[in-house]
Every structure is written in C-alpha cells, then in structure tokens.
Tab-separated table of C-alpha atoms and ligand atoms in Angstrom:
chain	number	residue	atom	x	y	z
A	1	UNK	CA	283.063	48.202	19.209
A	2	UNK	CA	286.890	47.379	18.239
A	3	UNK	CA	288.863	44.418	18.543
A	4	UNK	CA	291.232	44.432	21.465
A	5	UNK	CA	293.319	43.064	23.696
A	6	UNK	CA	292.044	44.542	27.498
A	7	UNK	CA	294.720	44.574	29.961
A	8	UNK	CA	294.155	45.016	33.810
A	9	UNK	CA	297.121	46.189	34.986
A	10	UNK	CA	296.129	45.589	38.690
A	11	UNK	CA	296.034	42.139	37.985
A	12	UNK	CA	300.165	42.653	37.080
A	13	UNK	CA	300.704	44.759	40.610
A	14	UNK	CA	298.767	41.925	42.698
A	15	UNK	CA	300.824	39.043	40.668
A	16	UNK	CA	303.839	40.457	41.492
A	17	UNK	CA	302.811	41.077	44.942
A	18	UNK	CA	301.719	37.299	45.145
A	19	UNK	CA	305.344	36.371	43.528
A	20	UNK	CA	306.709	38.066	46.236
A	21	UNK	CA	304.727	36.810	48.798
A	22	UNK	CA	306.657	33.969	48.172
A	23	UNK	CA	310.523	35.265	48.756
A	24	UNK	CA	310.580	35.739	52.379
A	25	UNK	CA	313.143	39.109	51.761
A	26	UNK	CA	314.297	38.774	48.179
A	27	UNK	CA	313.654	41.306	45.542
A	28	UNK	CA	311.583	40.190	42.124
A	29	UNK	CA	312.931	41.760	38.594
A	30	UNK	CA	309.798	41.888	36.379
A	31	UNK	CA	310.809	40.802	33.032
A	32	UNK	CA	309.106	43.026	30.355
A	33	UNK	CA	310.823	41.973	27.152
A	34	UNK	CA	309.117	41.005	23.875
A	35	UNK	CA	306.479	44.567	25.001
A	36	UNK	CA	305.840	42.820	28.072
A	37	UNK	CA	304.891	39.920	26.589
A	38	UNK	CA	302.565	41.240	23.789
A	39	UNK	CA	300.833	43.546	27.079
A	40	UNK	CA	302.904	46.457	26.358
A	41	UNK	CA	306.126	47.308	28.011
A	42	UNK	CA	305.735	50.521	29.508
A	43	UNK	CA	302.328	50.115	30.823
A	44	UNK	CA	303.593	46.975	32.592
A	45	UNK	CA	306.895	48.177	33.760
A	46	UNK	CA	304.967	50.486	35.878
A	47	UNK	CA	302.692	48.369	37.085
A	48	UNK	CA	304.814	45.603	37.997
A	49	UNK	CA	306.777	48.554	40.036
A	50	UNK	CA	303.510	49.109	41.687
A	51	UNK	CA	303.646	45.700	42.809
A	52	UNK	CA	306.874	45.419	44.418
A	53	UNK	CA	308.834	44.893	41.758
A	54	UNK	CA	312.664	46.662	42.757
A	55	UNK	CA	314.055	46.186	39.335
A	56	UNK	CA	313.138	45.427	35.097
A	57	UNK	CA	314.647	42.806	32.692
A	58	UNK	CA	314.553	43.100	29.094
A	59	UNK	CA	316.529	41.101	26.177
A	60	UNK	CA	318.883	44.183	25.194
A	61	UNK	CA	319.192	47.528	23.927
A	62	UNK	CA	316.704	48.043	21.627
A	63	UNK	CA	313.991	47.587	23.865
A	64	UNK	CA	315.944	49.371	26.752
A	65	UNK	CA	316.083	52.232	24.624
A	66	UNK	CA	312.247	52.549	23.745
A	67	UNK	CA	311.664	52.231	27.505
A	68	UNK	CA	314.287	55.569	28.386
A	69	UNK	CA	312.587	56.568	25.294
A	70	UNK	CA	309.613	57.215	27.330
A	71	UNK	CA	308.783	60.283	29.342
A	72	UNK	CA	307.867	57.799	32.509
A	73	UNK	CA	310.764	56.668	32.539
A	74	UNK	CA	313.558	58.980	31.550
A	75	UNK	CA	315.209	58.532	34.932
A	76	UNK	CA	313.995	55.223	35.729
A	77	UNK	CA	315.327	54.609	39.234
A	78	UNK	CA	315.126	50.937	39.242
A	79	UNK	CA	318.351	48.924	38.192
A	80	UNK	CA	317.133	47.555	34.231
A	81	UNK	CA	318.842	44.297	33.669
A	82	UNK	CA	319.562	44.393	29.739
A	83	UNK	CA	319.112	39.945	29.657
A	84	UNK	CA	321.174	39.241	26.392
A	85	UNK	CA	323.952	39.812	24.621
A	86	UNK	CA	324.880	43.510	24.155
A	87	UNK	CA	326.833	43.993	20.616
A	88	UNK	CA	329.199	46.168	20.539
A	89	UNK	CA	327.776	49.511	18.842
A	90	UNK	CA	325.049	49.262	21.925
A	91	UNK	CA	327.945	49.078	24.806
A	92	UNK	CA	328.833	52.617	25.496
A	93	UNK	CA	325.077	53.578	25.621
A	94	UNK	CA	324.305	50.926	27.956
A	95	UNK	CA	327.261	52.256	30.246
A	96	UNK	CA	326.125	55.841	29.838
A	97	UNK	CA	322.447	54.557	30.720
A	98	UNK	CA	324.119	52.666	33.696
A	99	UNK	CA	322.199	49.234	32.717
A	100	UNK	CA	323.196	46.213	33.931
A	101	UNK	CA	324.862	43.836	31.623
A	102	UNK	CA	325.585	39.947	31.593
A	103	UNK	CA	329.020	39.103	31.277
A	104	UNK	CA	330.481	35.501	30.644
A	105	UNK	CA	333.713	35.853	28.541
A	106	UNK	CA	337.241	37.072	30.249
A	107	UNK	CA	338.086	39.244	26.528
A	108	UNK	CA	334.662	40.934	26.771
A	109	UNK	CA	335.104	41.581	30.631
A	110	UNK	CA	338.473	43.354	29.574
A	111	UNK	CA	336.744	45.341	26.720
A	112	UNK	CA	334.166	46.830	28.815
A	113	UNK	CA	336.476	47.549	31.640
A	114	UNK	CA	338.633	49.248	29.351
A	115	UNK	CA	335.492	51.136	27.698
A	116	UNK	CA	334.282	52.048	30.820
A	117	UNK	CA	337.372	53.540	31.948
A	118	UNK	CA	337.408	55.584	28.931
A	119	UNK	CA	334.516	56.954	29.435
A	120	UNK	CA	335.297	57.676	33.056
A	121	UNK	CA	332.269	55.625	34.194
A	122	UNK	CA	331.678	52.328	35.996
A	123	UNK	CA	329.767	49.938	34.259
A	124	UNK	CA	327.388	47.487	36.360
A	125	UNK	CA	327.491	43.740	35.604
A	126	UNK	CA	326.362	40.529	36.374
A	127	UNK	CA	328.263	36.922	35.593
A	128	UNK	CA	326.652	34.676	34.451
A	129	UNK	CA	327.404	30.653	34.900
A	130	UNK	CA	326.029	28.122	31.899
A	131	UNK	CA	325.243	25.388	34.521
A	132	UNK	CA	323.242	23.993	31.526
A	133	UNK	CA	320.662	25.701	29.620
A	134	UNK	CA	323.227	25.622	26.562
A	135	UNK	CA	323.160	28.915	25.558
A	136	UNK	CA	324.694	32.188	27.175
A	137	UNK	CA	327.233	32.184	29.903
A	138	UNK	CA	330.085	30.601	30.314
A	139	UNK	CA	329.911	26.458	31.249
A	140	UNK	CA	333.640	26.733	33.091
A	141	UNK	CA	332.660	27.135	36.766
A	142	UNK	CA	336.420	28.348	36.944
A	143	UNK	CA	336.207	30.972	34.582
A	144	UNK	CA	333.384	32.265	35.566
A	145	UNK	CA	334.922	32.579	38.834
A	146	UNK	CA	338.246	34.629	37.413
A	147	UNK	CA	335.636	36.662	35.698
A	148	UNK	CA	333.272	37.800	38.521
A	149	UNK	CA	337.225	38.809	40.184
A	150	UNK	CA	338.113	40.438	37.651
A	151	UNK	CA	334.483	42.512	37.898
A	152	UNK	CA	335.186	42.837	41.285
A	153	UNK	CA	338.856	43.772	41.275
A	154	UNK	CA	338.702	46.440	37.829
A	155	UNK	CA	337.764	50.391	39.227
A	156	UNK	CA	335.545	50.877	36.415
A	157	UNK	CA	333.458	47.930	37.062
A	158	UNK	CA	330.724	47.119	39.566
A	159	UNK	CA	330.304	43.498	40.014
A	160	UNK	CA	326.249	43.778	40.402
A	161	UNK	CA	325.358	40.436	39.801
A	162	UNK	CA	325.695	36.216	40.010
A	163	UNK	CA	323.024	34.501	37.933
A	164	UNK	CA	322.552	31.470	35.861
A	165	UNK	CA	319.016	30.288	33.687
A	166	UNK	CA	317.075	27.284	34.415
A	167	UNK	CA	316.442	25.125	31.165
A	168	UNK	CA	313.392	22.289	32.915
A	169	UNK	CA	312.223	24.344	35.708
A	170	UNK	CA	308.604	24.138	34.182
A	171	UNK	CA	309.117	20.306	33.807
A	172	UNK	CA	308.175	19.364	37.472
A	173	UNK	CA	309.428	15.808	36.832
A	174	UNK	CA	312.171	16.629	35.961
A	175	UNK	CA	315.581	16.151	37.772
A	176	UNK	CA	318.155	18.420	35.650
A	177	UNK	CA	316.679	21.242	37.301
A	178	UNK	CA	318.402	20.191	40.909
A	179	UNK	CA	321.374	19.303	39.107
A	180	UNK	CA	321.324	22.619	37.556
A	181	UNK	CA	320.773	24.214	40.828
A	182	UNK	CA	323.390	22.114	42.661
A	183	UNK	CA	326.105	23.277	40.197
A	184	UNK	CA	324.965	26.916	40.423
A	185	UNK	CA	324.640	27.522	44.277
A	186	UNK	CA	328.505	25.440	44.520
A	187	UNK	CA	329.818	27.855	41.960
A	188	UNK	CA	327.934	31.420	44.131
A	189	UNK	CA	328.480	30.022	47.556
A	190	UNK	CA	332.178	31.145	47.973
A	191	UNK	CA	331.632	34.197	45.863
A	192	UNK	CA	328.817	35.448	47.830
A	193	UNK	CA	330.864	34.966	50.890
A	194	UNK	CA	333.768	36.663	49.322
A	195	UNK	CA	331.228	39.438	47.913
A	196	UNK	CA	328.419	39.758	50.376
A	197	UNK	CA	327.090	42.866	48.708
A	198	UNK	CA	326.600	41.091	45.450
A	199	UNK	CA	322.970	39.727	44.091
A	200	UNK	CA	322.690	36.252	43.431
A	201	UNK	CA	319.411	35.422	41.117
A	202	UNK	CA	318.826	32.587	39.201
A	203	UNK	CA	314.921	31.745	39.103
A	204	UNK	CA	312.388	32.467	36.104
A	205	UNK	CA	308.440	32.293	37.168
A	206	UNK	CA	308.247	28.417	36.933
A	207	UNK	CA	311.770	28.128	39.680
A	208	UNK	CA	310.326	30.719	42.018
A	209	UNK	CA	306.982	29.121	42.011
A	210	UNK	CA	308.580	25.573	42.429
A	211	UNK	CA	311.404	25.819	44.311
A	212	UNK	CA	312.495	28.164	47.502
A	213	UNK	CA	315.981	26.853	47.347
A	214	UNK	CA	316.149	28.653	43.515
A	215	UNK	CA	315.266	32.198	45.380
A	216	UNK	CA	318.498	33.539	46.480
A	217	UNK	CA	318.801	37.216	46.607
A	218	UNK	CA	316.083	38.096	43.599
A	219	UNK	CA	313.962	36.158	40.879
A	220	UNK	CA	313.128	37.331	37.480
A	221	UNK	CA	309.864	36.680	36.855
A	222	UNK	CA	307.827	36.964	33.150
A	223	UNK	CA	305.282	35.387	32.885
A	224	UNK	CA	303.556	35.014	36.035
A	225	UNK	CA	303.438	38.884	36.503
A	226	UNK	CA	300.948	38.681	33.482
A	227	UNK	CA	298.913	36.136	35.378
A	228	UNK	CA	300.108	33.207	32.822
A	229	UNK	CA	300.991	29.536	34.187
A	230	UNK	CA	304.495	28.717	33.158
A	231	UNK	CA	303.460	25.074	34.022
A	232	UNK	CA	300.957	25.365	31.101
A	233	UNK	CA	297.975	24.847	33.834
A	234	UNK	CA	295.349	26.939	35.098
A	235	UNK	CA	297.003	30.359	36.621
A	236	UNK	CA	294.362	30.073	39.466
A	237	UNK	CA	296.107	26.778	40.668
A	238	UNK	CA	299.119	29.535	41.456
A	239	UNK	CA	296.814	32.164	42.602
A	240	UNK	CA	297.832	34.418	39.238
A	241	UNK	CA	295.275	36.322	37.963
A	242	UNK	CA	295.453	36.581	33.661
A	243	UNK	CA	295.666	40.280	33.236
A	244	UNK	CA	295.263	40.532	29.124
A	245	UNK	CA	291.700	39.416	27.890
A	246	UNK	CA	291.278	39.419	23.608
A	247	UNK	CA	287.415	40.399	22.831
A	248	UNK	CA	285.782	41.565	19.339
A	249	UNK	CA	282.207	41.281	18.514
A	250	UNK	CA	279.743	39.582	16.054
A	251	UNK	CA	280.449	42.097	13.453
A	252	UNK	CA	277.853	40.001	10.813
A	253	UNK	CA	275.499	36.746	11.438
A	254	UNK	CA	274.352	34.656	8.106
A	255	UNK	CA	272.415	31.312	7.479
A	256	UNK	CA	274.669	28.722	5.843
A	257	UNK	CA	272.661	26.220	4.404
A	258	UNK	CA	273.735	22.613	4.441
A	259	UNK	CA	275.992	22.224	2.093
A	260	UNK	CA	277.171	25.633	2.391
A	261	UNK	CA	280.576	26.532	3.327
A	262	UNK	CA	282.703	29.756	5.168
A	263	UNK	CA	286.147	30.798	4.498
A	264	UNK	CA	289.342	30.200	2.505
A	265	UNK	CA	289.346	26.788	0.992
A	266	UNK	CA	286.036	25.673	2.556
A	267	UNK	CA	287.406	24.175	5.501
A	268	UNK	CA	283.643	24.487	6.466
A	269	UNK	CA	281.268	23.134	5.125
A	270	UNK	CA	277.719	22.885	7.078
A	271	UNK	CA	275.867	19.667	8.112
A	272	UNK	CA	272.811	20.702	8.977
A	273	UNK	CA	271.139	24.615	8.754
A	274	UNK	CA	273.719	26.835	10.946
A	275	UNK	CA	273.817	30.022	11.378
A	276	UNK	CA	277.509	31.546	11.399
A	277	UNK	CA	278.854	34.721	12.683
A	278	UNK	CA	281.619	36.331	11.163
A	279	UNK	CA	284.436	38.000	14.066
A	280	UNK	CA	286.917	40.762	12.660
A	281	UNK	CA	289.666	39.051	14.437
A	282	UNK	CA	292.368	37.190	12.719
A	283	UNK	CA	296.238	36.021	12.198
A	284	UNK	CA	297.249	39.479	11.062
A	285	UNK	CA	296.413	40.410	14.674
A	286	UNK	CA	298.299	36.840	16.036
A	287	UNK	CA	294.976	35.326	16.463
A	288	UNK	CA	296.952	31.963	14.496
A	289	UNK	CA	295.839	30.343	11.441
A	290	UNK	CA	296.693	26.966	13.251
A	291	UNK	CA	293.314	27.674	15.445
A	292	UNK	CA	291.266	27.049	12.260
A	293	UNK	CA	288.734	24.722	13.214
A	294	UNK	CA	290.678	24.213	16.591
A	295	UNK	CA	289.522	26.851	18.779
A	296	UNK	CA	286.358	27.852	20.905
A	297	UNK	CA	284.889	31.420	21.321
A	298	UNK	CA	282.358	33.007	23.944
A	299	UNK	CA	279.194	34.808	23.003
A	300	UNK	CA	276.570	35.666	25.173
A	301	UNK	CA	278.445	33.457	28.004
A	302	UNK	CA	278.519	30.104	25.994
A	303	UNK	CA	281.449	28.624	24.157
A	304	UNK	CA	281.044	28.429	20.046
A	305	UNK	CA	283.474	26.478	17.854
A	306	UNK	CA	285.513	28.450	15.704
A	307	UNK	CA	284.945	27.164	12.489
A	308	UNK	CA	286.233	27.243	8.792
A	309	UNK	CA	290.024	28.877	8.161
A	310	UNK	CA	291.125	31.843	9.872
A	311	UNK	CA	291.956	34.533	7.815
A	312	UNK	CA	294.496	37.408	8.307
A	313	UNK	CA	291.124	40.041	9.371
A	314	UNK	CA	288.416	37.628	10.389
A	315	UNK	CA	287.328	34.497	11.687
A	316	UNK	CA	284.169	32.381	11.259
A	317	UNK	CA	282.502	30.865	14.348
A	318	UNK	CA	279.446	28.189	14.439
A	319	UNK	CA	276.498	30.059	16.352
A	320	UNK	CA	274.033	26.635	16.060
A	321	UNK	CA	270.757	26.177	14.127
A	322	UNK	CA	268.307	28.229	16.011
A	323	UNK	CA	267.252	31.490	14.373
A	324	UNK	CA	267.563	33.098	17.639
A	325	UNK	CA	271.616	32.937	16.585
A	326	UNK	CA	270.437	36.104	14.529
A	327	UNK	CA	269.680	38.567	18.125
A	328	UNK	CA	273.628	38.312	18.568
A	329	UNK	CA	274.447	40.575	16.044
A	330	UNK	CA	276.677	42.681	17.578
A	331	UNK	CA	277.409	40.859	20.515
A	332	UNK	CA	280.765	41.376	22.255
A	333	UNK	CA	282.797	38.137	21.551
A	334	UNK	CA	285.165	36.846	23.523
A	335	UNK	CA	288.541	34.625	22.445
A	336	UNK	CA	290.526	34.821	25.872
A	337	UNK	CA	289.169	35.583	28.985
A	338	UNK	CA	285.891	35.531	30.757
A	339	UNK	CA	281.946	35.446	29.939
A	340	UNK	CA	279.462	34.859	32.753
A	341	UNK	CA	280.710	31.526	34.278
A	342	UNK	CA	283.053	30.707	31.239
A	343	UNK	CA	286.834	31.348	30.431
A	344	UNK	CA	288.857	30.667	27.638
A	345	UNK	CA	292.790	31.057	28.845
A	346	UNK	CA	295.836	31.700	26.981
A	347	UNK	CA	296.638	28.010	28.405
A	348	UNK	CA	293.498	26.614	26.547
A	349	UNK	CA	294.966	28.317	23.283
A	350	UNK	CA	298.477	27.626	23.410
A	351	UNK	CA	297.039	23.803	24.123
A	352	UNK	CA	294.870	23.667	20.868
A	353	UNK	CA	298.253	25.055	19.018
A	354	UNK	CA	300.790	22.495	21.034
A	355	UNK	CA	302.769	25.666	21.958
A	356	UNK	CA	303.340	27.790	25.597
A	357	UNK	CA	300.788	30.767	26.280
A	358	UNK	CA	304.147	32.869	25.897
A	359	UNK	CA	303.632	32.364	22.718
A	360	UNK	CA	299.929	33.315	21.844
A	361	UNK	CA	300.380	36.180	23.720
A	362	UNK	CA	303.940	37.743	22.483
A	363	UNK	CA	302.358	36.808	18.926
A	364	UNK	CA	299.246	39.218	19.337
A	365	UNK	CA	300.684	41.883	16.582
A	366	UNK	CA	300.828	45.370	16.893
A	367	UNK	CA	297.532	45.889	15.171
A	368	UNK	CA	295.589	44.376	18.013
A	369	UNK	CA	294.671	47.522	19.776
A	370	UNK	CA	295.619	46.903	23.796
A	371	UNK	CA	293.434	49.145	25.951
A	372	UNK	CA	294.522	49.511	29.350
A	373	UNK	CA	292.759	49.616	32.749
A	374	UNK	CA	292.674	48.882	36.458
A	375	UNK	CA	289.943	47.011	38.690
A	376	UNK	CA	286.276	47.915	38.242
A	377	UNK	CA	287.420	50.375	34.761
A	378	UNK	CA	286.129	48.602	31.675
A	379	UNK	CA	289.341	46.934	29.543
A	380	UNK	CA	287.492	46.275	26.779
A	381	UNK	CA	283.886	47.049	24.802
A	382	UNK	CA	280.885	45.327	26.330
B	401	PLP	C1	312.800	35.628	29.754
B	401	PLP	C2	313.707	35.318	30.873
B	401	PLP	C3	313.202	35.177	32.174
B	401	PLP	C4	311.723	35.166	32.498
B	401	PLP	O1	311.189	33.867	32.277
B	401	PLP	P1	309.660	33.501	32.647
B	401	PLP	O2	309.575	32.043	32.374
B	401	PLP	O3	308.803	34.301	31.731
B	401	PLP	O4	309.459	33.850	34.067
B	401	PLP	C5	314.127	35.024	33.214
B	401	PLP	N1	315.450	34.978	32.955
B	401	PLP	C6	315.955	35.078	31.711
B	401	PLP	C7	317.423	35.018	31.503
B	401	PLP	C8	315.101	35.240	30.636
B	401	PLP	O5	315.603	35.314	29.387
C-alpha cells in the first residue's frame, strides 16, 4: 500500500457537465494550469473534454508545451487559451502552435502582427480589459478598444477573444464584482455588435456559479471541474463532486506512555496512555507542516487528530488509549476524502491552514503518486 493522491476523473467530466448545465448555450474552457491543479494536466484535459468542455486554459508556454508534448494531444483540436503573459522567446511557437494569446498593450499588438506576418501565419488573440483585478490587461476602456480594432483590422491577426478577470467574485457580499461587471459588459457591448463572431468570456468558477449575467459567450472554469468550492464551502452545496482523494496507511502503531512524546521538537507529548500510529505522508509530498497538530485523519471510518509536527515523510496521528488501536496496523488512512459516513475535504484543510483548497491541492508535490480512475475502478489502495 502507497501513499497517493486517487483521482476520479468522472467526477471532472460530470463537473463540467454540471458547470455547463448552467450556461444555457455558452461554451466552458477548463482551466488546467498549475498540472490541473496538483490532479495532473493531461489526465484532466481529457476528461474535462469528456465533459463538454470546447476549449483548455493554461498560464503560458511552458505548460502548453508539456501538453503538445504529449502523444494525446499532439493535434489537440480544441482552441488552448495560453492565460498569461507570453515573453517574447515563447511568441513564435505559440503562433506556430496556433494558441490563443491575451493581448492588452497597442506596441505588443503591433509586434505580434508584425511576427505573424513574417511567419506568414495568423495569430489568434483575445483583449483583455483590466476592469479591476489590478494586474494584466489594460485599465483604459479606450485602448483596449483601439486594440481589439487593430486585432480585427491587421491580416495576420484573428481577433478570437474579449475577456476581463473577476478579482471578489468568491466574496458573495461583495459589490466590486457588479461594478467590475458593469464596466466590462459597457466596454464588449459595442464590440460584440461590431464583431458578432467574436467570444466574449469573463467568468472563473465562483462568477459562473454566482452570476448568469457574468456568462457571456464562454466561462473558464478551474476549480469547480475538480469538484472544489471556490466559495471555500462544501462542493455538495454546488452539486461538485471532489474528484482527488489523498490516502496512505498505518504504516507502524506504538504505545506512548504518558509523558512520552512523537516527532520533531515534541510538539506531542501524551496525557494519558495513547497509542499512536505513524502515516508515511508528509510536507515533502505538500501534506503542510502548518497542519501539525491542526489536522484530523480517517481510519477505520472515524476521524483521529493528527498529532505532534509533521515531518517532510511522515506524520503522527493519536489512535486513543484502547489496545485495540494496535488491529489497525496497516489500515488504509485517509487525509482527504471519504471513510464510511466521514469526509475530510480539501475545504476542511485549507480552513485549518487559513488558505483556499487551491492551494492544498496545487501544493501536493510531485512525489505524491496520483493514480487515476473512473467510477466503480479503485483510485487508491484499500
Ligand atoms: C486561473 C484562472 C481562471 C480559473 O479560476 P477558478 O477560480 O479556478 O475557476 C480563470 N481565468 C483566469 C484568467 C485565470 O487565471
């Protein structure tokens, strides 16, 4: 029995079925950046296709590359929307590749348009407006407007795409996100009417779960396809199913008298009799050092206490006093996911850490071996 991360990837097809459930019509880009968000980018990317998904999102290059890179996908058919910013030594492979690249400056417009033409090929892009996330795109409505034009107006350019980032869409409260949304769809309205053809998208999972009005033509979704609540809640409140569960096993069980203690700097140290079992999991496979004495664990269906420091291999959890703590030697453990009639989420998790379950589960590290399945297959040892 291994440690692993189990990943159903029919849970991924039916969330992005769900998530499209929603659109009435529009298309849903599956964002698979960071390896899919620690589930493994290639595995997903398919899946998510499965699903419905029409096209892929990833932060740039690099990871475009090691999805060409594989044999699946050599001539992927579906449009791959490369998120960030594209530096320059990258450019003419992402025109040659025909991926779709975010625009937001009139210079680098130009220099693509002219690098395109050089290369006798038309390069696809998508302008996108700052209307106040505070990081890419351009904040001048105006320019943005001369820019999409220009797209649309240059013979070696496709004008693809309109698009903009929500920064509070996962803060229900929160009334930025209709501002945000006002300035966008004032800035697309007379472009989409003066480019019909053209695909305006704007919504991550938390806008197309909150807001129809955010849809327009497409929504790129992340972490909802994995089943994860982008409100921070339980993913069953949004009819997501979690598709990555993190097991091990009771790999030893030992009697730590009171007194006694487990782990680096004896963050432990026993009240009464106890009888711990040591878990080969740890930070070196992003199971975080912060979850030292701050995180719960299911064996044989009920929740133990993680207890003592977590170290970069193993972790020490508090099986109780009674000997019978000794029959679950070799027990499957698990540290997200379900047991009988518990569940541990990556919500609970990211909660104990005061972080997002993007987070704990783009963290899990490459050691952490991911084993793949689909319903009724077994995604991880029982
Ligand atoms: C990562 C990303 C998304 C996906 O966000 P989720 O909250 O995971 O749905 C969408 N759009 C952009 C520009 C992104 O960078």
């Amino acid at each position: 029995m291994t440690t692993q991360a189990g990943v159903n990837l029919a849970s991924i097809s039916r969330n992005c079925t769900r998530l499209l459930a929603e659109l009435h019509g529009g298309e849903l880009c599956a964002v698979i950046k960071a390896d899919g968000y620690g589930h493994g980018m290639v595995s997903c990317a398919e899946a998510a296709l499965a699903g419905g998904a029409t096209w892929l999102a990833v932060a740039g290059m690099g990871e475009a590359r090691e999805l060409v890179a594989d044999g699946e996908f050599e001539d992927l058919e579906a449009p791959l929307l490369l998120l960030g910013p594209i530096c320059s030594d990258d450019l003419e492979e992402a025109i040659v590749h025909g991926f779709d690249i975010v625009v937001w400056s009139e210079q680098y417009i130009a220099h693509i348009a002219q690098l395109a033409a050089m290369m006798e090929l038309k390069a696809r892009v998508h302008v996108k407006l700052d209307s106040g996330m505070g990081r890419f795109g351009t904040r001048d409505a105006q320019a943005a407007t001369r820019i999409a034009q220009a797209a649309a107006a240059a013979p070696s350019l496709e004008l693809v795409g309109l698009m903009t980032h929500f920064a509070t869409a996962d803060e229900l409260e929160d009334a930025f996100f209709d501002e945000q949304l006002e300035r966008f769809t004032s800035w697309v309205t007379p472009l989409k009417e003066a480019y019909p053809e053209v695909i305006v998208h704007a919504a991550n999972s938390a806008a197309t779960l909150r807001d129809r009005r955010a849809h327009f033509d497409m929504v790129r979704c992340g972490i909802a396809i994995y089943g994860m609540d982008p409100f921070g809640k339980d993913p069953a409140e949004q009819d997501l199913e979690p598709a990555m569960e993190v097991g091990s096993h009771v790999a030893a069980v030992k009697l730590c008298k009171v007194g006694e203690s487990a782990g680096y700097g004896r963050r432990f140290t026993a009240e009464h009799d106890t009888y711990i079992g040591v878990v080969p999991i740890g930070y070196g496979d992003g199971w975080r050092r912060g979850l030292s004495n701050n995180a719960d664990v299911l064996v044989n269906g009920h929740r133990h206490p993680l207890v003592g420091t977590v170290s970069m291999d193993s972790i020490t959890v508090d099986l109780g006093a009674d000997p019978a703590a000794e029959q679950l030697l070799g027990l499957p453990v698990v540290l997200i996911g379900y047991q009988g009639e518990e569940r541990i989420t990556a919500e609970e998790v990211a909660g104990r850490l005061g972080t997002i379950s993007y987070e704990i589960a783009c963290g899990l590290t490459r050691r952490l071996e991911r084993r793949y399945c689909r319903d009724g297959e077994q995604c991880r040892d029982e």
